Short mmCIF file of C-alpha atoms and ligand atoms in Angstrom, two decimals:
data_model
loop_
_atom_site.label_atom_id
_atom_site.label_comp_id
_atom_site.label_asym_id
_atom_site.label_seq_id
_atom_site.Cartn_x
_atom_site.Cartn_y
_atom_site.Cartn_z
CA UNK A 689 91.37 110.07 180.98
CA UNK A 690 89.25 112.98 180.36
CA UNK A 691 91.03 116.28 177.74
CA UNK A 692 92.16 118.65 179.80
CA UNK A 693 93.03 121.93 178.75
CA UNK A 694 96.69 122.43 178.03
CA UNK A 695 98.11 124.26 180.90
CA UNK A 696 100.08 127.87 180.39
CA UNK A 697 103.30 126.89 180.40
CA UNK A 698 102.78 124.25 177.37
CA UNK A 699 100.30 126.66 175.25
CA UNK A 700 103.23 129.04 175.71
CA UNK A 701 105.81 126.47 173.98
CA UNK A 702 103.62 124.78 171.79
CA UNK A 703 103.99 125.46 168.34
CA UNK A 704 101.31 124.28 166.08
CA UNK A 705 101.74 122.64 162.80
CA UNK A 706 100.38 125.92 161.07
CA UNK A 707 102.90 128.13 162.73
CA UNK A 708 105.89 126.24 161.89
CA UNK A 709 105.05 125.92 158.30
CA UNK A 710 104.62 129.72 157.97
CA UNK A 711 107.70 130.75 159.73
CA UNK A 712 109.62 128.00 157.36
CA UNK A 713 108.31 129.87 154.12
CA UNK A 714 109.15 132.80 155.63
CA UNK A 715 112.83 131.82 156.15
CA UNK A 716 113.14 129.45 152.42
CA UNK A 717 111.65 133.03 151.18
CA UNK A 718 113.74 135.16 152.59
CA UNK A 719 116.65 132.54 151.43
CA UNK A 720 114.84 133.07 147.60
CA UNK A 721 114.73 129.28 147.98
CA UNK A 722 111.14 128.92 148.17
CA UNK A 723 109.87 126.53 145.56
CA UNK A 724 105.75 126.74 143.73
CA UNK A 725 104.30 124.92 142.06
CA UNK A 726 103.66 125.97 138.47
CA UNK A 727 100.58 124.84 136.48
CA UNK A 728 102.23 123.39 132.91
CA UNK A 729 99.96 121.99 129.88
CA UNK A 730 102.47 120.20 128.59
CA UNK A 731 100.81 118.63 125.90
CA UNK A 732 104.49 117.42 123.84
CA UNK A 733 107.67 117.43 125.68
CA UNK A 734 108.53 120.67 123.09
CA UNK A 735 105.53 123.28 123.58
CA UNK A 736 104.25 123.95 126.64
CA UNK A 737 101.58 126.50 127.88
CA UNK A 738 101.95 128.15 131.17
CA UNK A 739 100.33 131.30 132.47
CA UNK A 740 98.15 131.45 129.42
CA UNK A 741 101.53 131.89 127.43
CA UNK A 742 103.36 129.41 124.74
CA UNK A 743 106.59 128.21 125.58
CA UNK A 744 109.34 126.30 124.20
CA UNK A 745 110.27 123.85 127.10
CA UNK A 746 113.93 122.98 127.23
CA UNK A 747 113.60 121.82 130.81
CA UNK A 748 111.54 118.42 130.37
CA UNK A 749 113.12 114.53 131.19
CA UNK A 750 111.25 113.72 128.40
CA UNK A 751 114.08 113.41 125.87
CA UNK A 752 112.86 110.74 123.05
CA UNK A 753 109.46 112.58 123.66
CA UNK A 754 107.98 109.56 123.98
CA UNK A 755 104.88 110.52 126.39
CA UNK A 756 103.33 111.94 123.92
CA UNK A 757 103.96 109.51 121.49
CA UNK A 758 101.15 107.85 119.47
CA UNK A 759 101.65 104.50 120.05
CA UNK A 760 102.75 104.75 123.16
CA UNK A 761 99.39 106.43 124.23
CA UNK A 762 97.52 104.06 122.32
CA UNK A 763 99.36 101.05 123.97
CA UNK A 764 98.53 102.43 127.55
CA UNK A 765 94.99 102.71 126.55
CA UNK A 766 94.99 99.14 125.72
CA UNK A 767 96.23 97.79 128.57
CA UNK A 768 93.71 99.94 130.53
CA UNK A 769 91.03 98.03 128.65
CA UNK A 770 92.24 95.10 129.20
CA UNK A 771 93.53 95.46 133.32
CA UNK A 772 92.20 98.61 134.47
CA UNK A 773 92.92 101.60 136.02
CA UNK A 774 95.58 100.24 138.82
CA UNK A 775 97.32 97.06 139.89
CA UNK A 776 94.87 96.66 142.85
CA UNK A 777 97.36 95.21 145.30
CA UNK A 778 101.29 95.14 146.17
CA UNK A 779 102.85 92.74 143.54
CA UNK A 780 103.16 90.10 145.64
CA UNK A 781 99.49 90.11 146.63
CA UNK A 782 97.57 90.44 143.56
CA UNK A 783 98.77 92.97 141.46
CA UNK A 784 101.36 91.17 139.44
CA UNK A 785 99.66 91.53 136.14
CA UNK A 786 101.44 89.98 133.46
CA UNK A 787 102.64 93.47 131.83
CA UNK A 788 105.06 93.92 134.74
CA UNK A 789 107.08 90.39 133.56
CA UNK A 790 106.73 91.06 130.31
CA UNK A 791 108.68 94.66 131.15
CA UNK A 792 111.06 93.18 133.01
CA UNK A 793 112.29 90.25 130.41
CA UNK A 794 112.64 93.27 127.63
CA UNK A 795 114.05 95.90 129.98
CA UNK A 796 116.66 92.98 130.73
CA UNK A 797 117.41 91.99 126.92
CA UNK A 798 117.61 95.45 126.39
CA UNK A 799 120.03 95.84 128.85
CA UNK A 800 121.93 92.77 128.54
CA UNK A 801 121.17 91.47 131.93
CA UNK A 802 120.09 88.00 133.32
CA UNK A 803 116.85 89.76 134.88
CA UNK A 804 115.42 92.99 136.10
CA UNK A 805 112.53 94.18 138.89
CA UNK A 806 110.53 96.60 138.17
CA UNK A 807 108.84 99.29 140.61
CA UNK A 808 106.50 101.93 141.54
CA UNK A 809 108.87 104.46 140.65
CA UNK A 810 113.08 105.72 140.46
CA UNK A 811 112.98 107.19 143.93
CA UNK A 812 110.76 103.66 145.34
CA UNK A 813 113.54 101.76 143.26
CA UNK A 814 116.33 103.57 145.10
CA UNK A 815 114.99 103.69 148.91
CA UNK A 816 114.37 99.81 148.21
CA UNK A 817 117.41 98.29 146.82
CA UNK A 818 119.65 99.82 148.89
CA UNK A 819 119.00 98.52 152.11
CA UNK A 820 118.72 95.38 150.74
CA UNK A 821 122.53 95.09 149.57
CA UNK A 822 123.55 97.12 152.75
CA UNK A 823 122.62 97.69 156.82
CA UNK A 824 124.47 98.10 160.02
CA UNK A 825 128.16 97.46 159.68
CA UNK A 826 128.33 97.54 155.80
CA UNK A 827 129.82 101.07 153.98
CA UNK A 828 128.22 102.84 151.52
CA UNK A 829 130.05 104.94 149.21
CA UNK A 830 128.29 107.69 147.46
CA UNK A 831 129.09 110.65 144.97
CA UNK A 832 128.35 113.64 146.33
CA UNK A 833 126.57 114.78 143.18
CA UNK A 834 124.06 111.27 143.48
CA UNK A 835 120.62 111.85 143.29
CA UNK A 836 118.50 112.78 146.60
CA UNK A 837 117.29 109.12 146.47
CA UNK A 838 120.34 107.39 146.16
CA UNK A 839 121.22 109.38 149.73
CA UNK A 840 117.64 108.49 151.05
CA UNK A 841 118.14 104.95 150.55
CA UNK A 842 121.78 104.93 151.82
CA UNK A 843 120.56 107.12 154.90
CA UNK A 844 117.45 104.27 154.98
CA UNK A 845 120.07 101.21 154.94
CA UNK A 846 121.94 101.96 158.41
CA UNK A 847 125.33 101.48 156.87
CA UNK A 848 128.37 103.88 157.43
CA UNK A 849 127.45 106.77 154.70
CA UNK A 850 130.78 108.32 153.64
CA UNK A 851 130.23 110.52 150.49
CA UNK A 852 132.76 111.32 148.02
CA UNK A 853 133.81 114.46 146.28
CA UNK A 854 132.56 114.12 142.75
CA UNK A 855 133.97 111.75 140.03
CA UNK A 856 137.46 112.02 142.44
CA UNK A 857 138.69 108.62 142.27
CA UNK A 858 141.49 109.25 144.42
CA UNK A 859 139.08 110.54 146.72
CA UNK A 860 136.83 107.46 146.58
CA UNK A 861 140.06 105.59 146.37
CA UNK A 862 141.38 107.12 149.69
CA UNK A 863 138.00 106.19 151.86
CA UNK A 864 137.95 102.77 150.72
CA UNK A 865 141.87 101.89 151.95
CA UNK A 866 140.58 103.88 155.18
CA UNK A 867 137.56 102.51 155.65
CA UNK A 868 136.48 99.05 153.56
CA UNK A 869 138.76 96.62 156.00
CA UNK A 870 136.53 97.68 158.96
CA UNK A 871 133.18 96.60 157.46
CA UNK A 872 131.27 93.79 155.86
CA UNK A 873 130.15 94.34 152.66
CA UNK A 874 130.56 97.76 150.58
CA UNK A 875 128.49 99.25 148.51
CA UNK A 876 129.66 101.94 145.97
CA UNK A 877 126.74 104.47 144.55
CA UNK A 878 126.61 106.49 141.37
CA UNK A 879 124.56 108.63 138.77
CA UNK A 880 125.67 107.19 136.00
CA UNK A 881 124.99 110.45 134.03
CA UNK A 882 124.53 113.20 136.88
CA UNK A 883 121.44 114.67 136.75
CA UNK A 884 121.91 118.52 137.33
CA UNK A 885 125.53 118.48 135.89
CA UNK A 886 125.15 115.91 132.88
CA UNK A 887 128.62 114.51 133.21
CA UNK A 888 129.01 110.93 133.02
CA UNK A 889 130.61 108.96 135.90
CA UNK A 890 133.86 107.37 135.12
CA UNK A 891 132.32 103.76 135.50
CA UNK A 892 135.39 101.77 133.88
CA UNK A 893 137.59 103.35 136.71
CA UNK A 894 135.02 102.92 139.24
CA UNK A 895 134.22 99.34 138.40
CA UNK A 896 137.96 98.56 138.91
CA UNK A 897 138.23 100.38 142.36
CA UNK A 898 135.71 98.05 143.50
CA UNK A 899 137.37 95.05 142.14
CA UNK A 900 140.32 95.86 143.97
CA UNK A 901 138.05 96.48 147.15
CA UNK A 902 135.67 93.91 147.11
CA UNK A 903 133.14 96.38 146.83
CA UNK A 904 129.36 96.57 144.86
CA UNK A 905 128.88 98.83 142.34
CA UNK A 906 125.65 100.42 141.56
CA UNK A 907 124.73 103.02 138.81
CA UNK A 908 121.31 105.10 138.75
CA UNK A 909 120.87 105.55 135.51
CA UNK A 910 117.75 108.22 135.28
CA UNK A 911 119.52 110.28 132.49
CA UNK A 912 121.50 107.53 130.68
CA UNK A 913 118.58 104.92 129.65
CA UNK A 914 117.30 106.09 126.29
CA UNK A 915 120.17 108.28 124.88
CA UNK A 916 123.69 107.11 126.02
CA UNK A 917 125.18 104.64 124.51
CA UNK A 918 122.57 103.99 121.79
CA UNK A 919 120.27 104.01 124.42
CA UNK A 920 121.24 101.35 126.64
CA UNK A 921 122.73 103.48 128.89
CA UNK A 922 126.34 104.99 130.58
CA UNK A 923 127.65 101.87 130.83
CA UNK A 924 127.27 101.44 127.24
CA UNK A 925 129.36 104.56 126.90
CA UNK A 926 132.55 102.80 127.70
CA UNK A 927 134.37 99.67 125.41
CA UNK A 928 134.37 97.18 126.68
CA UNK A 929 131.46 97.89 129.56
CA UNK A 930 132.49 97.46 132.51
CA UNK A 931 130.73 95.17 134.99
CA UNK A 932 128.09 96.94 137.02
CA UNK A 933 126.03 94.67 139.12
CA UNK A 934 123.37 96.73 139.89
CA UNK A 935 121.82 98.86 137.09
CA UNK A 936 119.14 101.02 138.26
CA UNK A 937 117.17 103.52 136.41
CA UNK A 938 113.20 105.10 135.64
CA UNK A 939 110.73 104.59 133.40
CA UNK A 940 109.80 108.54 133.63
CA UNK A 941 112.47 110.00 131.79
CA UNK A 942 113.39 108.98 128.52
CA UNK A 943 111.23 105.74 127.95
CA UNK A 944 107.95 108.54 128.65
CA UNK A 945 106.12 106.70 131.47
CA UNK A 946 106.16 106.60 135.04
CA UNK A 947 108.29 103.17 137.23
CA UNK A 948 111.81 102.72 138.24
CA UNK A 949 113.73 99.08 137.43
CA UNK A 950 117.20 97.40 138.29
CA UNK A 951 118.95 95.31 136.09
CA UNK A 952 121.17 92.81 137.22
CA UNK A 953 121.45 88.95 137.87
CA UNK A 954 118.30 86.54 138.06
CA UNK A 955 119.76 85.75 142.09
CA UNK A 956 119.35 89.91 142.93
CA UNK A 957 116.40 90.43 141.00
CA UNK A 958 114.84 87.74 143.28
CA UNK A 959 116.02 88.63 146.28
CA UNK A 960 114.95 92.18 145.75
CA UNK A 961 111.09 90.86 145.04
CA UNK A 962 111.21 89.10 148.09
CA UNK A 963 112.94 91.62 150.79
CA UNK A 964 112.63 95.41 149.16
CA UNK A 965 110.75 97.21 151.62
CA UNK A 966 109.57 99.52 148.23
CA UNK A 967 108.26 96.76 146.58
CA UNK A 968 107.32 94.66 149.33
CA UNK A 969 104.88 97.32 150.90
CA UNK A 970 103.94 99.36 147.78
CA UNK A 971 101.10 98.89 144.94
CA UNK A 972 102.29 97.97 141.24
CA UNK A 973 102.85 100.01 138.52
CA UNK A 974 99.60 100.36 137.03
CA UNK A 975 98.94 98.53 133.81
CA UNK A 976 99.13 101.62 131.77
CA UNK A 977 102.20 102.97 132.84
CA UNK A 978 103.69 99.85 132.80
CA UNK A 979 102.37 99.09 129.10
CA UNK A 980 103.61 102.42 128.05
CA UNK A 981 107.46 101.94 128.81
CA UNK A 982 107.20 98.73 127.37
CA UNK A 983 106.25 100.59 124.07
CA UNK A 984 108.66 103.36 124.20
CA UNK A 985 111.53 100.88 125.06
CA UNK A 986 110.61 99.15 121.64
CA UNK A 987 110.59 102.08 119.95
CA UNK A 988 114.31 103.32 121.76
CA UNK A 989 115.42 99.73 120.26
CA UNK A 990 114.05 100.72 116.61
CA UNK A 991 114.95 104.22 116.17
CA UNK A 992 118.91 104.64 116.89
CA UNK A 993 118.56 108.03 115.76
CA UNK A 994 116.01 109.07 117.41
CA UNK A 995 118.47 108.28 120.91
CA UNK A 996 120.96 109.74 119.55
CA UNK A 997 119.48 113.21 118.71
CA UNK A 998 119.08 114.56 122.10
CA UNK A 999 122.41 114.53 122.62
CA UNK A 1000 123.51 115.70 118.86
CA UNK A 1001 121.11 118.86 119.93
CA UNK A 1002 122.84 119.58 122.69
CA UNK A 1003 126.40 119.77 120.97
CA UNK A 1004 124.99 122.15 118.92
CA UNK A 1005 123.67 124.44 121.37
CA UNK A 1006 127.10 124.60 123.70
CA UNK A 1007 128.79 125.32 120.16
CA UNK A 1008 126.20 128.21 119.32
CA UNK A 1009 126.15 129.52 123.11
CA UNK A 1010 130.06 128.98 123.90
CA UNK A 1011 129.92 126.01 126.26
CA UNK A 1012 131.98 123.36 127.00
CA UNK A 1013 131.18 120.00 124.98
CA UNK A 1014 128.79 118.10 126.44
CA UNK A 1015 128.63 115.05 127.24
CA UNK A 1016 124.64 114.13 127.42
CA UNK A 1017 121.80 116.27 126.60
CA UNK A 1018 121.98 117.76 130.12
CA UNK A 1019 123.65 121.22 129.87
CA UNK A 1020 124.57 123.35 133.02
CA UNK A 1021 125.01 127.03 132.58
CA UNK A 1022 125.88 127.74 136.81
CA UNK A 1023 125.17 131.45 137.67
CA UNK A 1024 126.00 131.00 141.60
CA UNK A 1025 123.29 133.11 143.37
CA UNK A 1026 119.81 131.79 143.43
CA UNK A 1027 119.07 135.36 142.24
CA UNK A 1028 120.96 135.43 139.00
CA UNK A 1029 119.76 132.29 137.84
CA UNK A 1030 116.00 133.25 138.47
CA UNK A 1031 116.90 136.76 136.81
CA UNK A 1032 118.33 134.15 133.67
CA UNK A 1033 115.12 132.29 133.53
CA UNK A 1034 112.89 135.57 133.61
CA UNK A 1035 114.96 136.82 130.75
CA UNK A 1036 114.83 133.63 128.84
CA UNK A 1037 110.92 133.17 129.72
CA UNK A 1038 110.35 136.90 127.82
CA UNK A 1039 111.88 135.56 124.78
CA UNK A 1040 109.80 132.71 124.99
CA UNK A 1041 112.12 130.06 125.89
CA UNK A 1042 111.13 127.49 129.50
CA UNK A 1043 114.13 127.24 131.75
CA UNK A 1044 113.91 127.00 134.80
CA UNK A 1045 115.92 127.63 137.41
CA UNK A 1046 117.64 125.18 139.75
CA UNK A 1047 118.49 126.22 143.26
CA UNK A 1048 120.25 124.95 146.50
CA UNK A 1049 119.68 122.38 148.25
CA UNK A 1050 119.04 120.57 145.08
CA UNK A 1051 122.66 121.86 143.44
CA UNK A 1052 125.65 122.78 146.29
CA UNK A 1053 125.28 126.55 148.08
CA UNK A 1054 126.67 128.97 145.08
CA UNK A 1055 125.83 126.94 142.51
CA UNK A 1056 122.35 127.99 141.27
CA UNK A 1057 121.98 127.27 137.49
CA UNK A 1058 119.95 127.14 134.64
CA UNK A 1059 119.84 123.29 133.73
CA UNK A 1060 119.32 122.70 129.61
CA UNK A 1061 117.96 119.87 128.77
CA UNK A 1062 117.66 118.50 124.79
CA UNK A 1063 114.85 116.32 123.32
CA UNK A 1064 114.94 114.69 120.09
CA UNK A 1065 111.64 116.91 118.57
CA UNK A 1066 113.73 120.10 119.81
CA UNK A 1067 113.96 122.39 116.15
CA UNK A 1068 117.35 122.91 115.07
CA UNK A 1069 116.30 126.98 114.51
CA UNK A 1070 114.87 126.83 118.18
CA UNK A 1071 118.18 125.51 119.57
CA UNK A 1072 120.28 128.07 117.41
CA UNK A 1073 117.81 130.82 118.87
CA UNK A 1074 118.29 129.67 122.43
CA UNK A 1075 121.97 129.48 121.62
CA UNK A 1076 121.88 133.37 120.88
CA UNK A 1077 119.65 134.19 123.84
CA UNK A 1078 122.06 132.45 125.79
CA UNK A 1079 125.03 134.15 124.34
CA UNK A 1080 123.73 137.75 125.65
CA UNK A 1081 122.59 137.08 128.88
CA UNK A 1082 125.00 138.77 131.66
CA UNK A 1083 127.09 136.27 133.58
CA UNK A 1084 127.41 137.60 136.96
CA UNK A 1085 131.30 137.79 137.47
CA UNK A 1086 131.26 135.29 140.77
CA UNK A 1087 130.35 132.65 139.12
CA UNK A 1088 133.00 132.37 136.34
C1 LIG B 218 114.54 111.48 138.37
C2 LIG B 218 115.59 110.71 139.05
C3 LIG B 218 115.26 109.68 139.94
C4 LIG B 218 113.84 109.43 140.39
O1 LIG B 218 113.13 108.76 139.42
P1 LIG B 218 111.53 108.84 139.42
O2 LIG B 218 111.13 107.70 138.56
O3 LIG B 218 111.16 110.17 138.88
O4 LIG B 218 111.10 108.65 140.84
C5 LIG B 218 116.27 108.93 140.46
N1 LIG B 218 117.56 109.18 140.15
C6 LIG B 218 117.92 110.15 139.31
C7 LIG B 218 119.36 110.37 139.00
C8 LIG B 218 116.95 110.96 138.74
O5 LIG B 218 117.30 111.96 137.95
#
């Protein structure tokens, strides 16, 4: 059939593409929730430059500092040499190269586990697994503090979504007597260490409510791999640990790289290579990447205190700037409007200090924040000075 012009009456309700991205900026602007993109030569997780200006960065994943780690760099180069720039195909087609399985047995000694998968990335990791352990007529129970992906994947899955309010196990507790009997299989979902809040999830609690409920419990631990629990992670927080049959986490945080994994038994791990859409459908890590977190999971497993310092920093900074304990190097200062927490950056940002500012819908409406994070390379005089900074900066009244 030959194009025809549109007639009037559609021209008149068509909206292009181009006109409905510029009224949305024009609304997530007028909202001051407008997010850009800013250009960051971040050469060590520490010292950054940005706008032709020297910062100290205490807003980077990068907590053992291990991207910019000698050896780490070096062993990424190697494997480049020796497999090239990418994998070349999804793992089950060609691009299996043998760094992946030799990732996967240490990232499961490391972890204690029978086996782990490794993939393309956290967020891959988490839209994959989940609808693997759950679909139609299972329930998914999910903090409401979880990670965006953890949410995409449980969204993805087709299961009965219910989220709870955060780290309430009577709430959780209360859903599950309402709701497990009247579906197959339950799955409960977790940070393990929450990313924006830096609270740890109480897993020995957690693990027991899905005992009692014949229910599936699965961490995402992003923040906890690396410098909880000597580095093994939240679960490692707790004595005994409790049993957590799906351990998921990323390569791009502490360990320096790029990938997501879960731990768990041999029996998962396979069933995830074979049916994870993520996986399935999706290239391999490349060589280098993968060869990197290899190398920086050696070195987490050599240098106890170097995962422990990130954390030891950050005790010292909520005890210079008057803040609560924390209880990973993730520290929350929450300023409510998206205003006053971009006013807090700016005012950090003159005295030289990166923070930036997080706003809705990544944190709850009236919860805007400046989000701390500590890496082991951090100076002790920096995080005093930031401490003092922090100590003068006007809290608006709202948000205490
Ligand atoms: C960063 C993060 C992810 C995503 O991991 P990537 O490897 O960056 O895709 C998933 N979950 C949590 C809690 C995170 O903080």
């Amino acid at each position: 059939m030959a194009w025809r012009a549109p007639s009037a009456k559609t021209s008149l309700m068509a909206e292009t593409p181009v006109a409905f991205a510029a009224n949305k900026l024009a609304e997530l602007d007028a909202r001051r929730q407008r997010r850009q993109l800013f250009e960051t030569d971040r050469q060590t997780s520490v010292y950054v430059r940005r706008g032709g200006r020297e910062l100290i960065s205490f807003c980077c994943n990068d907590y053992l500092n291990l991207s910019a780690h000698a050896c780490v760099k070096e062993a990424a180069k190697a494997a480049i040499d020796r497999y090239g720039a990418g994998a070349g195909a999804s793992r089950l087609v060609t691009g299996d190269h043998p760094l992946l399985r030799a990732l996967e047995r240490a990232l499961a000694a490391f972890k204690g586990t029978e086996d782990a998968v490794v993939f393309g990335s956290g967020y891959l990791a988490n839209v994959g697994i989940i609808p693997v352990f759950a679909g139609p007529g299972d329930l998914i129970l999910a903090d409401e503090l979880s990670h965006a992906c953890l949410h995409a994947g449980a969204q993805l899955s087709g299961a009965t979504l219910i989220r709870f309010a955060h780290n309430d196990m009577g709430a959780a507790k209360r859903h599950l007597a309402a709701h497990r009997a009247r579906h197959r299989h339950c799955l409960i979902v977790t940070d393990g260490v929450f990313s924006m809040d830096g609270d740890l999830a109480p897993l020995p609690e957690l693990a027991r409510l899905a005992g009692a409920h014949d229910a599936w419990l699965m961490t995402d631990d992003a923040h906890g791999l690396g410098v909880i629990g000597r580095g093994r992670g939240s679960r490692h927080a707790f004595t005994p640990p409790p049993p957590i049959p799906l351990q998921m986490g990323t390569l791009s945080k502490a360990l320096g790289s790029y990938g997501g994994y879960l731990c768990g038994d041999k029996a998962v791990c396979d069933l995830i290579k074979t049916r994870a859409r993520s996986l399935v459908y999706s290239t391999g890590l490349p060589p280098a990447s993968t060869a990197a977190a290899l190398e920086a999971l050696k070195i987490v497993e050599e240098e106890p205190a170097r995962a422990a310092a990130p954390l030891e920093k950050a005790r010292a900074f909520c005890a210079g700037a008057g803040l609560a304990r924390p209880e990973s190097p993730i520290v929350p200062l929450i300023l409510g409007k998206e205003d006053a927490a971009l006013a807090a950056s700016a005012a950090l940002e003159d005295k030289g200090f990166l923070v930036t500012a997080i706003r809705p819908p990544t944190v709850p409406k009236g919860t805007a924040r400046l989000r701390f994070t500590f890496t082991a390379e951090h100076k002790d005089s920096d995080v005093e000075l930031l401490a003092s900074e922090v100590r003068k900066l006007t809290i608006p009244a709202a948000a205490e």
